[in-house]
CSV table of C-alpha atoms and ligand atoms in Angstrom, one decimal:
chain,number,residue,atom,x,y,z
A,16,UNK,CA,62.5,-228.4,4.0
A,17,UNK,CA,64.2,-230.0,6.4
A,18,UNK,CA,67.3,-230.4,8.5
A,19,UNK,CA,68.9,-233.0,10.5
A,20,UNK,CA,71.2,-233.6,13.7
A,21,UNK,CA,73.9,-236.2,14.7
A,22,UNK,CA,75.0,-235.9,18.4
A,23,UNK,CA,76.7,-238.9,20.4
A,24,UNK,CA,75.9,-240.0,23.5
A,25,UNK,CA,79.2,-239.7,26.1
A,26,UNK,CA,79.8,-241.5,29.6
A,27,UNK,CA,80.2,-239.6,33.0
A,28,UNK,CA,83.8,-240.5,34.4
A,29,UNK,CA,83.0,-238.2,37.4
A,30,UNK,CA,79.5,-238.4,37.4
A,31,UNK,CA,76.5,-236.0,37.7
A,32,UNK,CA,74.5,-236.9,40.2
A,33,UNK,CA,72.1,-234.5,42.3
A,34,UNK,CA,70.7,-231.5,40.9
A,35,UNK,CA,69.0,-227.9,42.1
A,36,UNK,CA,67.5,-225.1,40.3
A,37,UNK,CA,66.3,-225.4,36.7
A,38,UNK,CA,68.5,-228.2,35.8
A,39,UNK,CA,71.5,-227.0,37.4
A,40,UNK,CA,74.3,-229.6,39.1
A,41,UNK,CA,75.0,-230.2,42.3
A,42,UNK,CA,78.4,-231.2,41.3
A,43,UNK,CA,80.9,-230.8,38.4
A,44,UNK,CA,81.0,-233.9,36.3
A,45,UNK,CA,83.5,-235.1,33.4
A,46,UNK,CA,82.9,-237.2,30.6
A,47,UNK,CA,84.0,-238.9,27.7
A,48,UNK,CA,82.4,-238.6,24.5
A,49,UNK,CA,81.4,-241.9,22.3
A,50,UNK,CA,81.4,-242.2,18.6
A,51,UNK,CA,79.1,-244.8,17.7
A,52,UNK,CA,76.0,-244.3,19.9
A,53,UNK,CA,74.6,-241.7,18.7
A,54,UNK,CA,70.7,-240.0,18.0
A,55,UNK,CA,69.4,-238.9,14.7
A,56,UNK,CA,67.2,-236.3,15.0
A,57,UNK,CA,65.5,-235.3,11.4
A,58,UNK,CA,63.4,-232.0,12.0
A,59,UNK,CA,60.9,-231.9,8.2
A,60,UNK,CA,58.8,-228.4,8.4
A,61,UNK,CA,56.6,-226.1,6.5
A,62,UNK,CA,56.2,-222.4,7.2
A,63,UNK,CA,52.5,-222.3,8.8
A,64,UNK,CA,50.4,-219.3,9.5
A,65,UNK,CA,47.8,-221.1,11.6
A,66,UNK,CA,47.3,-220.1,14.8
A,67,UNK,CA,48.5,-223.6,16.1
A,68,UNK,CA,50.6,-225.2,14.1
A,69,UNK,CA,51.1,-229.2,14.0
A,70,UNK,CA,53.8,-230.4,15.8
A,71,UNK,CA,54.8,-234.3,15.6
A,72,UNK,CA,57.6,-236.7,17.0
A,73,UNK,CA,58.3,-240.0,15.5
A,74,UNK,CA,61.0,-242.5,17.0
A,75,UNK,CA,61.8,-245.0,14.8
A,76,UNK,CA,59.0,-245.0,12.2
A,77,UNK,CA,56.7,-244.7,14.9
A,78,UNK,CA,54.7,-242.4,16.0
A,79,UNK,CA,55.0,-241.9,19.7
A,80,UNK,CA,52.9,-239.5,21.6
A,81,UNK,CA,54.6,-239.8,25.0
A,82,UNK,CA,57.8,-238.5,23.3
A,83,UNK,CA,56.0,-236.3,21.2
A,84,UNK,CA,54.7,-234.1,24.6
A,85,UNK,CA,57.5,-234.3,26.8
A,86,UNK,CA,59.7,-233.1,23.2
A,87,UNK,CA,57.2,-230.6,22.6
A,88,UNK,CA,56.5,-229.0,26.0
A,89,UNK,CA,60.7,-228.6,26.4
A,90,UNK,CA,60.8,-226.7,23.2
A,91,UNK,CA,58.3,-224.3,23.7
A,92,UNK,CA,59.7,-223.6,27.3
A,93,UNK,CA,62.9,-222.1,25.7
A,94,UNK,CA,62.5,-218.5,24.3
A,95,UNK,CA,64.6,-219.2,21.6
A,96,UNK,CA,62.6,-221.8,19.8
A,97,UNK,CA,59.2,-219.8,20.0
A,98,UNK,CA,59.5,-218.1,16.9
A,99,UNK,CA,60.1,-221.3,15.0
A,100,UNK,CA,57.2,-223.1,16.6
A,101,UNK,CA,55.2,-220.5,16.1
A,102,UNK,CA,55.9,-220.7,12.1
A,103,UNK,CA,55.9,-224.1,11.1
A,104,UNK,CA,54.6,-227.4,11.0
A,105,UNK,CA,57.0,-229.4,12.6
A,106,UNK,CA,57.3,-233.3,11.8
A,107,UNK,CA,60.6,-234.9,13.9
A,108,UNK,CA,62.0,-238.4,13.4
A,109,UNK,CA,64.1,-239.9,15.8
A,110,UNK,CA,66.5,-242.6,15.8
A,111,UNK,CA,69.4,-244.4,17.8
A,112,UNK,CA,72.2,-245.6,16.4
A,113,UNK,CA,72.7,-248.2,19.3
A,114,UNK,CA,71.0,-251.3,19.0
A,115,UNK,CA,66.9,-251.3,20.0
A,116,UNK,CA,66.8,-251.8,23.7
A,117,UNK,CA,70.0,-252.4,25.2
A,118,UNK,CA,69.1,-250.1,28.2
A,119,UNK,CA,71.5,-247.8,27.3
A,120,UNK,CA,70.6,-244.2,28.3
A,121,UNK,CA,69.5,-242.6,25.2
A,122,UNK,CA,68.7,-239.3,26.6
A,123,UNK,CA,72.3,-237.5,26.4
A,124,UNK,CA,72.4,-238.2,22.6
A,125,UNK,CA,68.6,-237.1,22.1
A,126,UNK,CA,67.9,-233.7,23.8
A,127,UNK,CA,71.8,-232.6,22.4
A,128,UNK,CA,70.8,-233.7,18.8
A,129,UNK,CA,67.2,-231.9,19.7
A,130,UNK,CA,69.0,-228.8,20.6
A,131,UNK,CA,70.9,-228.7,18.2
A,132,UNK,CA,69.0,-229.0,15.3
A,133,UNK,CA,66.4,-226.8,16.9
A,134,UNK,CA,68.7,-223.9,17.6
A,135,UNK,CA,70.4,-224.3,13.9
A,136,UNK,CA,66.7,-223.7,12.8
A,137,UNK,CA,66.5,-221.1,15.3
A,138,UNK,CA,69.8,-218.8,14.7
A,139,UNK,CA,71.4,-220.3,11.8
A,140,UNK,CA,74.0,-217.5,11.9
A,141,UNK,CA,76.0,-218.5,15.2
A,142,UNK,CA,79.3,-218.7,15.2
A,143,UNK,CA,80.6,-222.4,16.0
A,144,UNK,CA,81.9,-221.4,19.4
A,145,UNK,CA,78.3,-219.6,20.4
A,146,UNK,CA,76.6,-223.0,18.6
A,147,UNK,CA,78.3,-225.0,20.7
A,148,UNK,CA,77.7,-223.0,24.3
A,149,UNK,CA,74.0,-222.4,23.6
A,150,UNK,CA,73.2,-225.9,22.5
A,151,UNK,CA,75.2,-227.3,25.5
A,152,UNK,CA,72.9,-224.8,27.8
A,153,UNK,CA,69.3,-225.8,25.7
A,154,UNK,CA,70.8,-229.3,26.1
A,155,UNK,CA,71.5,-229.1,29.5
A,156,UNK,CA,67.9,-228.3,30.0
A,157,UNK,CA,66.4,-231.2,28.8
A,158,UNK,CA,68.7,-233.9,30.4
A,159,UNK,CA,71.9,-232.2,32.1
A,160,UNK,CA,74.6,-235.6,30.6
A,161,UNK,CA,73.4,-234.5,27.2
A,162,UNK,CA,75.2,-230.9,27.9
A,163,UNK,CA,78.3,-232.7,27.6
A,164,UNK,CA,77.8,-234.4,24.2
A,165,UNK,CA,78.7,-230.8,22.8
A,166,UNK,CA,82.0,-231.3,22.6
A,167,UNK,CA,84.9,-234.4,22.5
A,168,UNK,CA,86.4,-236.3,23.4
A,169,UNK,CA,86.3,-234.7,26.6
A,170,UNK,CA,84.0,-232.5,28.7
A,171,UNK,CA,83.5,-230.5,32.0
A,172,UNK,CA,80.2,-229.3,32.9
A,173,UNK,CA,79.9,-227.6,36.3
A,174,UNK,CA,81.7,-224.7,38.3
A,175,UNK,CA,84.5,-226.0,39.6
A,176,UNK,CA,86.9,-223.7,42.1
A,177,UNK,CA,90.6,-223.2,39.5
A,178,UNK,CA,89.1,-223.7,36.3
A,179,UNK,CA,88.4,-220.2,34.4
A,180,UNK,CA,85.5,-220.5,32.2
A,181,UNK,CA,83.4,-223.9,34.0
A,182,UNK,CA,79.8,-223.1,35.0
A,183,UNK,CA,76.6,-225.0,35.7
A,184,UNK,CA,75.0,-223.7,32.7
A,185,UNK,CA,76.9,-225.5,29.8
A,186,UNK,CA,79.7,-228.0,29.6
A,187,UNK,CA,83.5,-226.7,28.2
A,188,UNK,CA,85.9,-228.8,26.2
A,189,UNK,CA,88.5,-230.1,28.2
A,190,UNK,CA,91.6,-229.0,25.9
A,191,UNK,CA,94.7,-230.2,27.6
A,192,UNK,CA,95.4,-234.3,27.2
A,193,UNK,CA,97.9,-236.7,27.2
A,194,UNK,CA,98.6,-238.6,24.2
A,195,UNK,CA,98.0,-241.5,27.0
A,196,UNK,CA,94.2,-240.4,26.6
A,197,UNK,CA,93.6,-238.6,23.3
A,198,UNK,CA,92.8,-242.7,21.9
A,199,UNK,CA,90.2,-244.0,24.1
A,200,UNK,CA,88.0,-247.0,23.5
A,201,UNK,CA,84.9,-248.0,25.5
A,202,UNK,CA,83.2,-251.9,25.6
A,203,UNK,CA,79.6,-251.8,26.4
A,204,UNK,CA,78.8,-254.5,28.3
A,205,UNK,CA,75.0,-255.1,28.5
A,206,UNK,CA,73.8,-257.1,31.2
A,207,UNK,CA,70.4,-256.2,31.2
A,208,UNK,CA,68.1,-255.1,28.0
A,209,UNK,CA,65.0,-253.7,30.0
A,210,UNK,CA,65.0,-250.3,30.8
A,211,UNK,CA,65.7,-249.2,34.1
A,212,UNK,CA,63.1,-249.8,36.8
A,213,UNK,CA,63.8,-246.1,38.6
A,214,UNK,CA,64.6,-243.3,36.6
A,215,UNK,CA,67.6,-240.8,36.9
A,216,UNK,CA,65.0,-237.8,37.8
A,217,UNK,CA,63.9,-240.4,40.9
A,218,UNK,CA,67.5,-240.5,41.4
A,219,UNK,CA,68.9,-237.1,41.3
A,220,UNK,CA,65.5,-236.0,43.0
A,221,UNK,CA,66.5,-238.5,45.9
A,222,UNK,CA,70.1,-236.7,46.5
A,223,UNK,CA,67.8,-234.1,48.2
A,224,UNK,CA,67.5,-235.5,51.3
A,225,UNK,CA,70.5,-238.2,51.3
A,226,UNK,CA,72.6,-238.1,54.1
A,227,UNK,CA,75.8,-238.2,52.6
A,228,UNK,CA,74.9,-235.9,49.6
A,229,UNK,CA,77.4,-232.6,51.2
A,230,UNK,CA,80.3,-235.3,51.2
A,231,UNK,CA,79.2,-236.8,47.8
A,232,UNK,CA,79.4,-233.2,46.1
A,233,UNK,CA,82.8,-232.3,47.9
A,234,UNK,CA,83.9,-236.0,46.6
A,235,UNK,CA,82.9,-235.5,42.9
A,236,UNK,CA,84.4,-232.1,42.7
A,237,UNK,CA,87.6,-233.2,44.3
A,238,UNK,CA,87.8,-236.0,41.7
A,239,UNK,CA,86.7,-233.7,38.7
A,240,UNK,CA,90.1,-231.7,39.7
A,241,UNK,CA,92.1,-234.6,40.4
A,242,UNK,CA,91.1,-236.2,36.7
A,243,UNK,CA,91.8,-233.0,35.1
A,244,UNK,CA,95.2,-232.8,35.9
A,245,UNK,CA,95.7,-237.0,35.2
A,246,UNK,CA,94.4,-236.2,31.7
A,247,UNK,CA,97.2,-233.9,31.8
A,248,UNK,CA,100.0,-236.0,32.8
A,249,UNK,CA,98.7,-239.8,31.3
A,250,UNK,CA,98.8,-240.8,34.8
A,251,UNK,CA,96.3,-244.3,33.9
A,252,UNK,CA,96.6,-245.4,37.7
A,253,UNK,CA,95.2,-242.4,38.8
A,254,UNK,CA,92.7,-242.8,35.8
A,255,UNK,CA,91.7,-246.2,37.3
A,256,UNK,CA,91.4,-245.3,40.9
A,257,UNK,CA,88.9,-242.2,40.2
A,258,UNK,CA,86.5,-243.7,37.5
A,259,UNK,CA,86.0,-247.2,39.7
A,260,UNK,CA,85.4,-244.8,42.3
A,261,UNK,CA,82.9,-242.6,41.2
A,262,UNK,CA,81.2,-245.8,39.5
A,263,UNK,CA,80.5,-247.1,42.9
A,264,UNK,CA,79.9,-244.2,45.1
A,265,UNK,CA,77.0,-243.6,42.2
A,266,UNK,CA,75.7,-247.0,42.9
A,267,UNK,CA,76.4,-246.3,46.7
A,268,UNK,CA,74.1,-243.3,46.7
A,269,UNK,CA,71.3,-245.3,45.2
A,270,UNK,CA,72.0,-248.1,47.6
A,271,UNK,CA,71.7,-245.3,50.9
A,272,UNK,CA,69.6,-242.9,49.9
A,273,UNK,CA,66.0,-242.9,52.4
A,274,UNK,CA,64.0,-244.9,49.8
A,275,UNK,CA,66.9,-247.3,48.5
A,276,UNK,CA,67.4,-249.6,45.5
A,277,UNK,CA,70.0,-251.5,43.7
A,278,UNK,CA,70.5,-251.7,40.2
A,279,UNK,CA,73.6,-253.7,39.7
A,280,UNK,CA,72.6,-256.9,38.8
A,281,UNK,CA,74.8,-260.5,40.2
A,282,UNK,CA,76.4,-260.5,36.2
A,283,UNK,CA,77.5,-256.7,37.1
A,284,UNK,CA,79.5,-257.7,39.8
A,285,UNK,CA,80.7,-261.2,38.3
A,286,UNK,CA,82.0,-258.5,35.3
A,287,UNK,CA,83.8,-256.1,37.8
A,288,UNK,CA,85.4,-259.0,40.0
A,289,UNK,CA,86.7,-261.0,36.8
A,290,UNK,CA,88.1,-257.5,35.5
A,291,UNK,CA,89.9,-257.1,38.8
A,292,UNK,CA,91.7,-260.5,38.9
A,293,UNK,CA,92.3,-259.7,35.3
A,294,UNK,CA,94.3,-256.4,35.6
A,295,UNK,CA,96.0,-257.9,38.7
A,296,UNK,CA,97.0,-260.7,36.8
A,297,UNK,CA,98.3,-258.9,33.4
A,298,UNK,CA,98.5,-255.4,34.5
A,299,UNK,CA,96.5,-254.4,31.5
A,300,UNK,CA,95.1,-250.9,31.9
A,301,UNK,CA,91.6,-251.3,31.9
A,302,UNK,CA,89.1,-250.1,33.8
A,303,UNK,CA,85.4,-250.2,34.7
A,304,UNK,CA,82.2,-247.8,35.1
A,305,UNK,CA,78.9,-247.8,35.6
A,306,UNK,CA,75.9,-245.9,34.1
A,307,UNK,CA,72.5,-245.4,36.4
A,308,UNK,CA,71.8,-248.9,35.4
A,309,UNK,CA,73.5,-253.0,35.5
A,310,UNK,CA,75.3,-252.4,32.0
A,311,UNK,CA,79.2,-252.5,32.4
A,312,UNK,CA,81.6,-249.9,30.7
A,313,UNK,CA,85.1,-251.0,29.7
A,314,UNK,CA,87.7,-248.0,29.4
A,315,UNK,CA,91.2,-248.9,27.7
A,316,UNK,CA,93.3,-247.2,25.5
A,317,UNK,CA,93.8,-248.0,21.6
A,318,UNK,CA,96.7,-249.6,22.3
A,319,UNK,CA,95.6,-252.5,24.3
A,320,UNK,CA,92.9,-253.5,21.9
A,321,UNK,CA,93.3,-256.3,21.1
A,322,UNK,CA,94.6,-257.6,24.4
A,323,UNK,CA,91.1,-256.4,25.9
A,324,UNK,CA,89.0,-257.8,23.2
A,325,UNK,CA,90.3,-261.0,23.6
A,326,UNK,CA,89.7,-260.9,27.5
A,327,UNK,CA,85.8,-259.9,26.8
A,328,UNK,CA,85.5,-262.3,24.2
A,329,UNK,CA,86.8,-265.1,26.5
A,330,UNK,CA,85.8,-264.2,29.6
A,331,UNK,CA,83.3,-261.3,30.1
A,332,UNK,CA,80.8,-262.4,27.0
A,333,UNK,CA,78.9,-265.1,29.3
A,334,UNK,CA,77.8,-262.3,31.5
A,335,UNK,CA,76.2,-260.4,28.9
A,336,UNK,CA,73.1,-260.2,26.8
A,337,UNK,CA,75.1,-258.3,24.1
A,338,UNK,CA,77.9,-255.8,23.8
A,339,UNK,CA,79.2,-252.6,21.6
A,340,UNK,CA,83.0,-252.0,20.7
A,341,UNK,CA,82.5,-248.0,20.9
A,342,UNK,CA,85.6,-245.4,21.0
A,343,UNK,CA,85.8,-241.5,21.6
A,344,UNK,CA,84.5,-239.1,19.5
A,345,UNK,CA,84.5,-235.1,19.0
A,346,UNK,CA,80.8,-234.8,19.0
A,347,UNK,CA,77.7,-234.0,17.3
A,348,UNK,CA,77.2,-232.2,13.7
A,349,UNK,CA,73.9,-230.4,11.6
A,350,UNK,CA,73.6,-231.5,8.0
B,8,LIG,O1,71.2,-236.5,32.4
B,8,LIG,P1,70.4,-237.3,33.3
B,8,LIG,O2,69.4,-236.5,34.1
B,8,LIG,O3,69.8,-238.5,32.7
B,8,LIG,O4,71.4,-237.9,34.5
B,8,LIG,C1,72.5,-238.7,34.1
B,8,LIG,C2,73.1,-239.3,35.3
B,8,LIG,C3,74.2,-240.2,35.1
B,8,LIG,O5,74.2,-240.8,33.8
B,8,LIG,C4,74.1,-241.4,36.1
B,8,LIG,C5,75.6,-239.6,35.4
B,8,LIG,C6,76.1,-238.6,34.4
B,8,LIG,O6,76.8,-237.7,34.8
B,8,LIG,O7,75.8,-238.8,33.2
């Protein structure tokens, strides 16, 4: 028997970054959903009676115990997968639909398409509305970005004062947007193909004790409001001025907090400065953000496609080891 999950990876406009309790943010964050970089998660099992039975994790063809603990000790912290686990032998197979190592952040796509093939397993009767909340929380619990992947092409996850229905444990749809945004394409930029020297859980762990972290919560709420109500009205300037922004006070965290680092490499900033000069000259809405890592994002709507490729093609490609022409997307699926 067996069952599989599709679930996309999405990027952080407003971005998560900070967290307390079991998982929990210290900030509302917003994202947008991608369509092409996704996880495949392929769960093959066999009812078991034993009294322990054989659980393995395979990424790419290969077996890989390091994923194979850290998969297997978050599902058997969640109630709701004990019963499974207790029944079956479980053999998962794991696969990224984005190129091998382009330091993209895999771990938004792989703990919603673990969730969610694990809770289809789990309660195959939910409703798609309950599906989607409980994944988004189980999601949530193994990497807090992947509670967004849930739902497209856009997503809140985190109370946030005005808006009925947001809460730290799952992420909601975002319902209400502007033709201006309901076509959104992404350029991934990669600068850098290693992965990252310090992890996120280094970095959110590090918001603990950063000086500015108060103003840096009140900063990201403030601009998940503000973008709300932009998607709302197609406002792109506005769009522009909060996504740069939260791109860089992300980086400006890491670059302040008590044991500091830097993870925008000189190609990062040659890639933001040429996109300035390049919207001031041309007016093109475009804009830039950053992941926890050197790799460049490139926001633009449909409509300026071609316009944009042909600016990345002539003048952002030498600063880049490769790149990805992704778009938005509505989210994951169990087939
Ligand atoms: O989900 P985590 O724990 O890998 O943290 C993600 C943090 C950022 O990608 C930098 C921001 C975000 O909101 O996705």
């Amino acid at each position: 028997m067996e069952l599989t999950a599709q679930y996309p990876s999405n990027i952080a406009l407003v971005k998560y970054w900070g967290k307390k309790g079991q998982q929990l943010p210290c900030n509302s964050s917003l994202s947008l959903t991608l369509r092409e970089a996704h996880t495949r998660v392929k769960v093959t099992y066999e009812q078991q009676h034993s009294a322990q039975p054989a659980f393995q994790y395979f990424f790419e063809g290969q077996h890989h115990p390091a994923f194979e603990h850290k998969v297997h000790h978050y599902l058997k912290a969640q109630p709701e997968f004990q019963t499974f686990l207790a029944h079956h032998t479980i053999r998962v197979d794991s696969e990224n639909t984005f190129p091998h190592s382009t330091g993209i952040a895999s771990s938004a796509s792989a703990f919603a398409a673990i969730a969610a093939v694990f809770l289809k397993l789990s309660q195959p009767n939910l409703s798609t509305a309950e599906f989607r909340q409980k994944g988004s929380r189980l999601a949530r619990l193994g990497s807090g970005s992947a509670s967004r992947s849930f739902y497209g092409p856009y997503a809140l996850w985190g109370e946030l004062a005005g808006v009925p229905d947001s809460t730290d444990d799952y992420a909601i749809p975002i319902e209400e947007i502007h033709p201006n945004f309901q076509a959104m394409r992404d350029c991934i930029l990669i600068v850098e193909q290693k992965t990252k020297k310090v992890s996120s859980t280094l970095g959110h762990g590090l918001m603990k004790e950063h000086p500015y972290a108060h103003q840096r919560f009140q900063e990201a709420n403030h601009h998940s409001k503000n973008l709300l109500e932009v998607l709302q009205i197609g406002d792109f300037e506005q769009f522009i001025s909060i996504t740069e922004s939260e791109a860089l006070s992300l980086h400006a965290m890491m670059m302040t907090s008590k044991e500091y680092y830097l993870l925008m490499k000189p190609e990062t900033i040659q890639i933001i400065n040429t996109l300035f000069e390049y919207r001031e000259a041309t007016g093109t809405p475009v804009c830039f953000t950053l992941d926890a890592g050197p790799n460049v994002h490139l926001l633009y709507p449909e409509s300026q496609k071609n316009e944009v490729h042909r600016f990345v093609e002539s003048e952002l490609r030498p600063f880049t080891k490769s790149l990805i022409y992704d778009q938005m997307g509505v989210g994951g699926q169990v087939f």
